XYZ file of C-alpha atoms in Angstrom:
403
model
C 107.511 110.524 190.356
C 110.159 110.836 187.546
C 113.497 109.096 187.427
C 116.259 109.987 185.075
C 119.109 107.926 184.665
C 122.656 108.564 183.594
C 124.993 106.849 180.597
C 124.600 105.561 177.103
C 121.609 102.776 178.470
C 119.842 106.030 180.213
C 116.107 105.866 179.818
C 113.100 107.889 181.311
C 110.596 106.139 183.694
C 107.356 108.024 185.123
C 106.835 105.234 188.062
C 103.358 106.015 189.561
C 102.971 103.983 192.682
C 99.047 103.647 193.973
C 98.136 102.067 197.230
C 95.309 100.872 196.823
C 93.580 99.885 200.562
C 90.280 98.003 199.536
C 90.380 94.197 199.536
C 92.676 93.940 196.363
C 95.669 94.743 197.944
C 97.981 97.237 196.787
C 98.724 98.052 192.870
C 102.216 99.222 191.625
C 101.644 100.852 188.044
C 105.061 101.594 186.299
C 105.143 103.526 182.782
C 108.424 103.191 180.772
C 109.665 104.946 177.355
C 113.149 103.582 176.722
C 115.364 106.360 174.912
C 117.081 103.668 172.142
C 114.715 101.807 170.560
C 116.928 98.379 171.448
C 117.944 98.947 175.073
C 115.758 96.534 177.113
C 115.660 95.381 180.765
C 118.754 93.375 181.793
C 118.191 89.781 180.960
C 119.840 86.672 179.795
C 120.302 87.497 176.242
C 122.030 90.445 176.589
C 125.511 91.204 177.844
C 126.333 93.264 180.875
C 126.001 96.521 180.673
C 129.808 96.985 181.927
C 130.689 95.025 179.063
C 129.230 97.388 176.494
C 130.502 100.130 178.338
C 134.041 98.920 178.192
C 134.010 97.623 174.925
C 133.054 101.088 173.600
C 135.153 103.095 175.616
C 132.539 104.657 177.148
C 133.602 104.261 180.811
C 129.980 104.176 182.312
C 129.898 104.790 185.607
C 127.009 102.853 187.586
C 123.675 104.325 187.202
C 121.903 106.959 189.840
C 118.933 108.877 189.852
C 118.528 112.546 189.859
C 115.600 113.428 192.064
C 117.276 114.279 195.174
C 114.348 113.828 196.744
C 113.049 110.354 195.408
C 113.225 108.662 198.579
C 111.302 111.407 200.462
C 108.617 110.935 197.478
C 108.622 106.741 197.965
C 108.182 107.563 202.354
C 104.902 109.403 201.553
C 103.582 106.175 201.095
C 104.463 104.173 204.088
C 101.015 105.541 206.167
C 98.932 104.401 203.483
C 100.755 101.168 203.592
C 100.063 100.829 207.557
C 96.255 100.813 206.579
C 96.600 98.384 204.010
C 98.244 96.022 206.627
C 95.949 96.913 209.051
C 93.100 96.384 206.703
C 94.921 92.462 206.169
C 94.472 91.424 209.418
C 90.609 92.153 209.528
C 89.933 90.331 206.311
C 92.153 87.573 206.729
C 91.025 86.929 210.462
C 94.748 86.125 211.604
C 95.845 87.681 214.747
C 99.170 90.043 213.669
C 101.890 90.454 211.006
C 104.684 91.630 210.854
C 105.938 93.747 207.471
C 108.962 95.241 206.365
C 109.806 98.353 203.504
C 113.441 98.267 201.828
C 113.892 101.077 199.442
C 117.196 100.089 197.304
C 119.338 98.800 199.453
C 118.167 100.261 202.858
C 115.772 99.007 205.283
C 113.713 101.823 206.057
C 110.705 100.181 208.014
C 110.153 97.268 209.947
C 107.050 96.975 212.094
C 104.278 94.922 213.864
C 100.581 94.881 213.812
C 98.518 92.686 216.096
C 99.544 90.201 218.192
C 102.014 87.124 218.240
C 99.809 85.548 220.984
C 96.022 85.457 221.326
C 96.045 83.993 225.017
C 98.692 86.910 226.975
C 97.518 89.562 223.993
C 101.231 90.122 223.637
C 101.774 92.565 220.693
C 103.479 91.879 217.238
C 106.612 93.970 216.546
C 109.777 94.314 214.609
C 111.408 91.747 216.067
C 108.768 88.731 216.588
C 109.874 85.982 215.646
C 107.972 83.843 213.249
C 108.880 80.970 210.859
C 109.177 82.007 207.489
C 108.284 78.415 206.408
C 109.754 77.990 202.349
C 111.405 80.998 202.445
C 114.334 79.115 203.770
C 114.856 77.550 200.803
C 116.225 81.179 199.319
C 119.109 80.710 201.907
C 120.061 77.229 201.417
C 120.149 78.343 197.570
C 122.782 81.269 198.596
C 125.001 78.455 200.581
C 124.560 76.291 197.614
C 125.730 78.977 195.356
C 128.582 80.023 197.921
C 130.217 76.803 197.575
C 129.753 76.849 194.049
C 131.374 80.330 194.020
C 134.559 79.092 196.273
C 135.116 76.021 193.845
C 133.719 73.035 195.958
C 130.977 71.999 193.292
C 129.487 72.437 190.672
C 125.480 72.803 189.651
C 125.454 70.651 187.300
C 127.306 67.645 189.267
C 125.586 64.848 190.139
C 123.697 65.002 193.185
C 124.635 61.326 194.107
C 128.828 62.416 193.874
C 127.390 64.275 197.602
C 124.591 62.531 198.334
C 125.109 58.345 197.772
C 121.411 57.563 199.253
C 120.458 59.812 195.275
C 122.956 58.028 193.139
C 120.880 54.434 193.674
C 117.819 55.978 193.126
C 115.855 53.774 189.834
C 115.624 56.702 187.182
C 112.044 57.202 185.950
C 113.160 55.988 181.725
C 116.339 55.014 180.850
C 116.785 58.291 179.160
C 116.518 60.175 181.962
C 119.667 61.594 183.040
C 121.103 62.080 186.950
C 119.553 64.572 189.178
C 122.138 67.611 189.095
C 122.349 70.230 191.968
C 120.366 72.441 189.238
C 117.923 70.215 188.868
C 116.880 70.809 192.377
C 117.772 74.263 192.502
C 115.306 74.475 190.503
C 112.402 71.992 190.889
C 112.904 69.847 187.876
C 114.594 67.045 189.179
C 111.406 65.242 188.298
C 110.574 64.558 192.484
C 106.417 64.861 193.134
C 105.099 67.985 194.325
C 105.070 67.373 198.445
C 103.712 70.080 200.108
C 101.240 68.479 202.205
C 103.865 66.681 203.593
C 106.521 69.140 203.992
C 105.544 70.280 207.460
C 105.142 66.867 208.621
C 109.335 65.994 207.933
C 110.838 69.590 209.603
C 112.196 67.487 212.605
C 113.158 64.747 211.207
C 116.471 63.222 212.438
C 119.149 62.974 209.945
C 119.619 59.134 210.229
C 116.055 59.022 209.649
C 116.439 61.451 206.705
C 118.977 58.849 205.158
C 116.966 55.678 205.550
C 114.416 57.611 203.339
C 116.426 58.304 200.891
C 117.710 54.762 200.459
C 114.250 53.518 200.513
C 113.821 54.999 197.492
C 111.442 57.717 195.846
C 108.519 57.602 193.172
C 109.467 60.380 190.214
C 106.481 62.392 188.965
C 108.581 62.849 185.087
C 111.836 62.430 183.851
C 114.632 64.941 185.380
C 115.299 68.248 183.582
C 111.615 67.821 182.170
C 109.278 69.300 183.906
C 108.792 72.036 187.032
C 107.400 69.879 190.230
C 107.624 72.155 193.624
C 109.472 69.862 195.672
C 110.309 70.879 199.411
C 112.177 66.831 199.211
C 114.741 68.392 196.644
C 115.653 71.329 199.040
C 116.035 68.778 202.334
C 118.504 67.011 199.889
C 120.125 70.430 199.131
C 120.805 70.570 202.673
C 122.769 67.720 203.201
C 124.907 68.598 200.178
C 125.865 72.052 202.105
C 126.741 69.453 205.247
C 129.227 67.013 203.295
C 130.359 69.603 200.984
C 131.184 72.210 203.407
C 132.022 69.506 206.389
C 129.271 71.464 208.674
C 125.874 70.840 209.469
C 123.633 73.033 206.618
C 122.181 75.333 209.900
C 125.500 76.009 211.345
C 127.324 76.897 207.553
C 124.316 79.290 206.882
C 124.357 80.956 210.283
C 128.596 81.574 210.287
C 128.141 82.865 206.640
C 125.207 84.196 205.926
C 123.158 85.439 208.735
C 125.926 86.323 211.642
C 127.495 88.781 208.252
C 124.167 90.505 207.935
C 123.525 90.799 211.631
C 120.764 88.454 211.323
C 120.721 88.101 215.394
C 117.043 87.524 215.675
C 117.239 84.487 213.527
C 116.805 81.418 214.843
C 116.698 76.990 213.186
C 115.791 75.341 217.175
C 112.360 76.359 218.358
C 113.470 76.067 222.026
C 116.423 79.012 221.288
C 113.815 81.889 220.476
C 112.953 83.900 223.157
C 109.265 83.167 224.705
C 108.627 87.018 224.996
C 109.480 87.260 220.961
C 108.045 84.207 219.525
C 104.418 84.523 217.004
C 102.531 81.452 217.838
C 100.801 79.421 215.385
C 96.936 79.093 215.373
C 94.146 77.040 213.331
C 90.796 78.193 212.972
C 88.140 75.888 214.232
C 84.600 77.568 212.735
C 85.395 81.359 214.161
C 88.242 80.293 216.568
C 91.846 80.160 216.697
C 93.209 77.200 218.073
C 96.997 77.170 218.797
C 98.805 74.659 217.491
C 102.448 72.828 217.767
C 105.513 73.947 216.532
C 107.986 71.379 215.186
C 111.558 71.331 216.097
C 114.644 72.053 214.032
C 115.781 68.487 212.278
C 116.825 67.782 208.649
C 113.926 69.716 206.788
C 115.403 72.326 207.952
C 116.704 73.266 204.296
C 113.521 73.424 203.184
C 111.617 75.599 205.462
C 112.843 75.328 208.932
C 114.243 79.356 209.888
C 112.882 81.618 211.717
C 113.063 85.469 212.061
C 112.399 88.483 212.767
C 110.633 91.206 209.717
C 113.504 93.847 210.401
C 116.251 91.255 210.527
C 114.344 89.711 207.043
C 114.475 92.966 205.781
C 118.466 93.146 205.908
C 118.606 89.764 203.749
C 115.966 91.537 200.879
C 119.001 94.672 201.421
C 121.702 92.734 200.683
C 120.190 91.118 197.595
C 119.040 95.078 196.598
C 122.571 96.230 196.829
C 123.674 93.913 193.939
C 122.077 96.851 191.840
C 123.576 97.506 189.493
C 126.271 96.068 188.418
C 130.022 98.022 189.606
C 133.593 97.477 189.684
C 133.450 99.172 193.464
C 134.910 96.333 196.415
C 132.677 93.251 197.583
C 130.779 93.689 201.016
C 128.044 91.444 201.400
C 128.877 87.555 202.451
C 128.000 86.663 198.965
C 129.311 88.158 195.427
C 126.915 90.607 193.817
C 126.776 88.689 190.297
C 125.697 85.628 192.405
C 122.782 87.385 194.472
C 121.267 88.977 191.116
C 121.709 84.940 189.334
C 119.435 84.092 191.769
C 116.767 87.198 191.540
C 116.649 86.425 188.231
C 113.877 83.942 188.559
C 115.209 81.946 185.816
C 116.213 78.296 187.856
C 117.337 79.446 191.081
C 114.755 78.814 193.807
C 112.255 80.706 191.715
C 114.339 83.576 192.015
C 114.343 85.691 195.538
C 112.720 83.543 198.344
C 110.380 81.325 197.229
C 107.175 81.640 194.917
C 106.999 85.141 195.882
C 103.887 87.232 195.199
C 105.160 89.359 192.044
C 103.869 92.263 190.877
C 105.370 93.441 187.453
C 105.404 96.030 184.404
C 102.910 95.937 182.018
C 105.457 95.606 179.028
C 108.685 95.034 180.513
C 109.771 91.129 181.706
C 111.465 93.029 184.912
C 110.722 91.997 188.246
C 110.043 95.865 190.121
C 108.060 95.185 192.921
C 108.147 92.418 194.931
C 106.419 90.847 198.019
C 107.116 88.410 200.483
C 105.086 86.692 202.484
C 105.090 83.686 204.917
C 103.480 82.359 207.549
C 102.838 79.217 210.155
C 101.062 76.999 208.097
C 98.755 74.793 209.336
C 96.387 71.771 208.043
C 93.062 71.942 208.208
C 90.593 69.173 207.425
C 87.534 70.578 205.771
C 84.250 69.719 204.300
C 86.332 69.670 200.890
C 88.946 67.768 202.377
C 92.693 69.321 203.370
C 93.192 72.858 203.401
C 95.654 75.521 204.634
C 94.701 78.236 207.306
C 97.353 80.878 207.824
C 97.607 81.800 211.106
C 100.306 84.798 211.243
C 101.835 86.926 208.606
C 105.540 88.463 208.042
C 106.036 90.866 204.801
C 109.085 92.181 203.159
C 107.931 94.583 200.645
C 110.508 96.013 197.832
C 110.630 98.518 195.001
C 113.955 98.768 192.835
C 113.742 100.663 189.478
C 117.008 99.383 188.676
């Protein structure tokens, strides 16, 4: 499939999408000749491409492709992508997923294989519910960034002016500065990589949450130093949304962020999802599943505590598409399009969209084109090899934006 596009930063792409249904997953192979020798993918150390545009009188208007029938070209695809699924759930051994396509900015498939529960054989569909485990933490960036965006903080204020439990916290060396709201943004606050435990703290009580804190925590380097994955940082994220925004973190990102987007099948308390739509949890015991507990909603919550639904997922992954590109047309989303591409960036926000997402990008271009996400109920399993993870059920949201 070719794709022109239009203006003075026009270039021609040949994007040749394979789906590739043996056990290596799917490939995405895109071929690029830019048209000026200096025009490169958007990035940091370049200025917006409505700058240039303005400051040479150009007048761009946003970008658009002129293969009427792209989209019909990209749908060829989606049976091909049903077998690849289906082929996932043989080779995994997990009992259903759940997947999602957004071309652009529209969702145009969201569908379940399998099923949410072994014992009744109910079936997996659009709108199972399953938790989406450290996903979570891309929407407790957004309300961070939404506060930031209204004026209430800053990133790079201390994380102790919100959180006083932080601010008594012995430094690792003396030349280690505070831990900023960036710093955990971005895993580099210098915190130990916890993800053994992170499951362990979902429902833990707030007061509880606080006594922790002021207890004290070992640092693993000096802040700003080094990247640590720390699922701590993003519980402490949460209660900055609570004192900065004077509402408990799950109630702030339901009334801003997922009520806007008609997120209705989204859920923080276990005991609110419907039985009939929730995907149970299982751990395999030599070739058997064996369900196991869900925790309840509690101050982890920032860090991996939502639950949802693939086609109400796939609106979220829409709204952060229809930042592209950049335009001087109104603001519709609950969040301001130069704020949703910061944080698809990759560069410091959350690792970019959600979190630690599978990536799959051009050979010679640092652009991020296709994009996977994938989560799960995680589960611990002791081994002969010691702990290990066994994931029990599946929910996808896949993307392509040649942008």
């Amino acid at each position: 499939m070719s794709a022109e596009k239009i203006g003075p930063w026009a270039r021609r792409c040949a994007v040749r999408t394979g789906w590739d249904v043996s056990s290596e997953g799917h490939r995405a192979r895109v071929h690029c000749r830019n048209i000026t020798r200096n025009v490169a993918w958007p990035s940091r150390r370049m200025p917006g491409r409505d700058n240039i545009c303005r400051a040479s009188g150009a007048g761009c208007s946003p970008s658009r492709f002129v293969d009427a029938e792209r989209k019909q070209k990209l749908l060829q695809a989606l049976p091909r992508i049903e077998t690849l699924m289906s082929d996932q759930i043989k080779e995994m051994g997990i009992p259903g997923l759940a997947y999602g396509i957004v071309i652009d900015d529209e969702v145009v498939l969201a569908k379940g294989l399998g099923l949410r529960d072994v014992t009744t054989g109910a079936p997996v569909d659009a709108d199972t519910v399953f938790r989406i485990a450290s996903m979570t933490k891309s929407f407790t960036a957004l309300a961070i960034l939404k506060l930031r965006d209204a004026g209430k903080l800053s990133l790079d204020d201390p994380v102790g002016r919100y959180v006083p439990e932080v601010g008594t916290w012995q430094l690792p060396t003396n030349d280690s500065g505070p831990i900023t709201i960036r710093h955990l943004l971005s895993h580099t606050a210098g915190l130990p990589e916890d993800n053994p435990q992170g499951d362990r703290v979902l429902d833990m009580t707030p007061e509880g949450f606080s006594a922790w804190l002021k207890a004290g925590i070992p640092f693993a380097s000096a802040t700003g130093s080094e990247f640590e994955y720390s699922n701590l940082g993003f519980m402490i994220l949460g209660s900055v949304v609570t004192r900065v925004s004077g509402r408990p973190f799950q109630t702030y990102v339901t009334e801003e962020i997922l009520l806007p987007l008609g997120m209705r099948s989204t859920y923080w308390s276990l005991a609110a999802v419907p039985k009939d739509r929730l995907a149970h949890g299982y751990r395999k015991d030599k070739e058997s599943l064996v369900a196991e507990p869900m925790l309840e909603d509690g101050a982890g919550a920032a860090m991996g505590g939502l639950m949802t639904s693939s086609r109400d997922l796939a609106r979220y992954v829409a709204m952060m598409l229809s930042a592209y590109p950049a335009r001087d047309e109104l603001e519709r989303a609950p969040a301001l399009r130069r704020t949703l591409r910061e944080m698809r960036g990759g560069y410091g926000i959350a690792g970019g969209l959600g979190d630690s997402p599978t990536t799959r990008r051009s050979t010679d271009r640092p652009r991020q084109l296709v994009r996977i996400w994938s989560a799960f109920g995680p589960r611990l399993q002791l081994g002969p090899r010691g702990p290990a993870w066994w994931w029990s059920t599946r929910i996808w949201i896949a993307y392509a934006l040649a942008a």
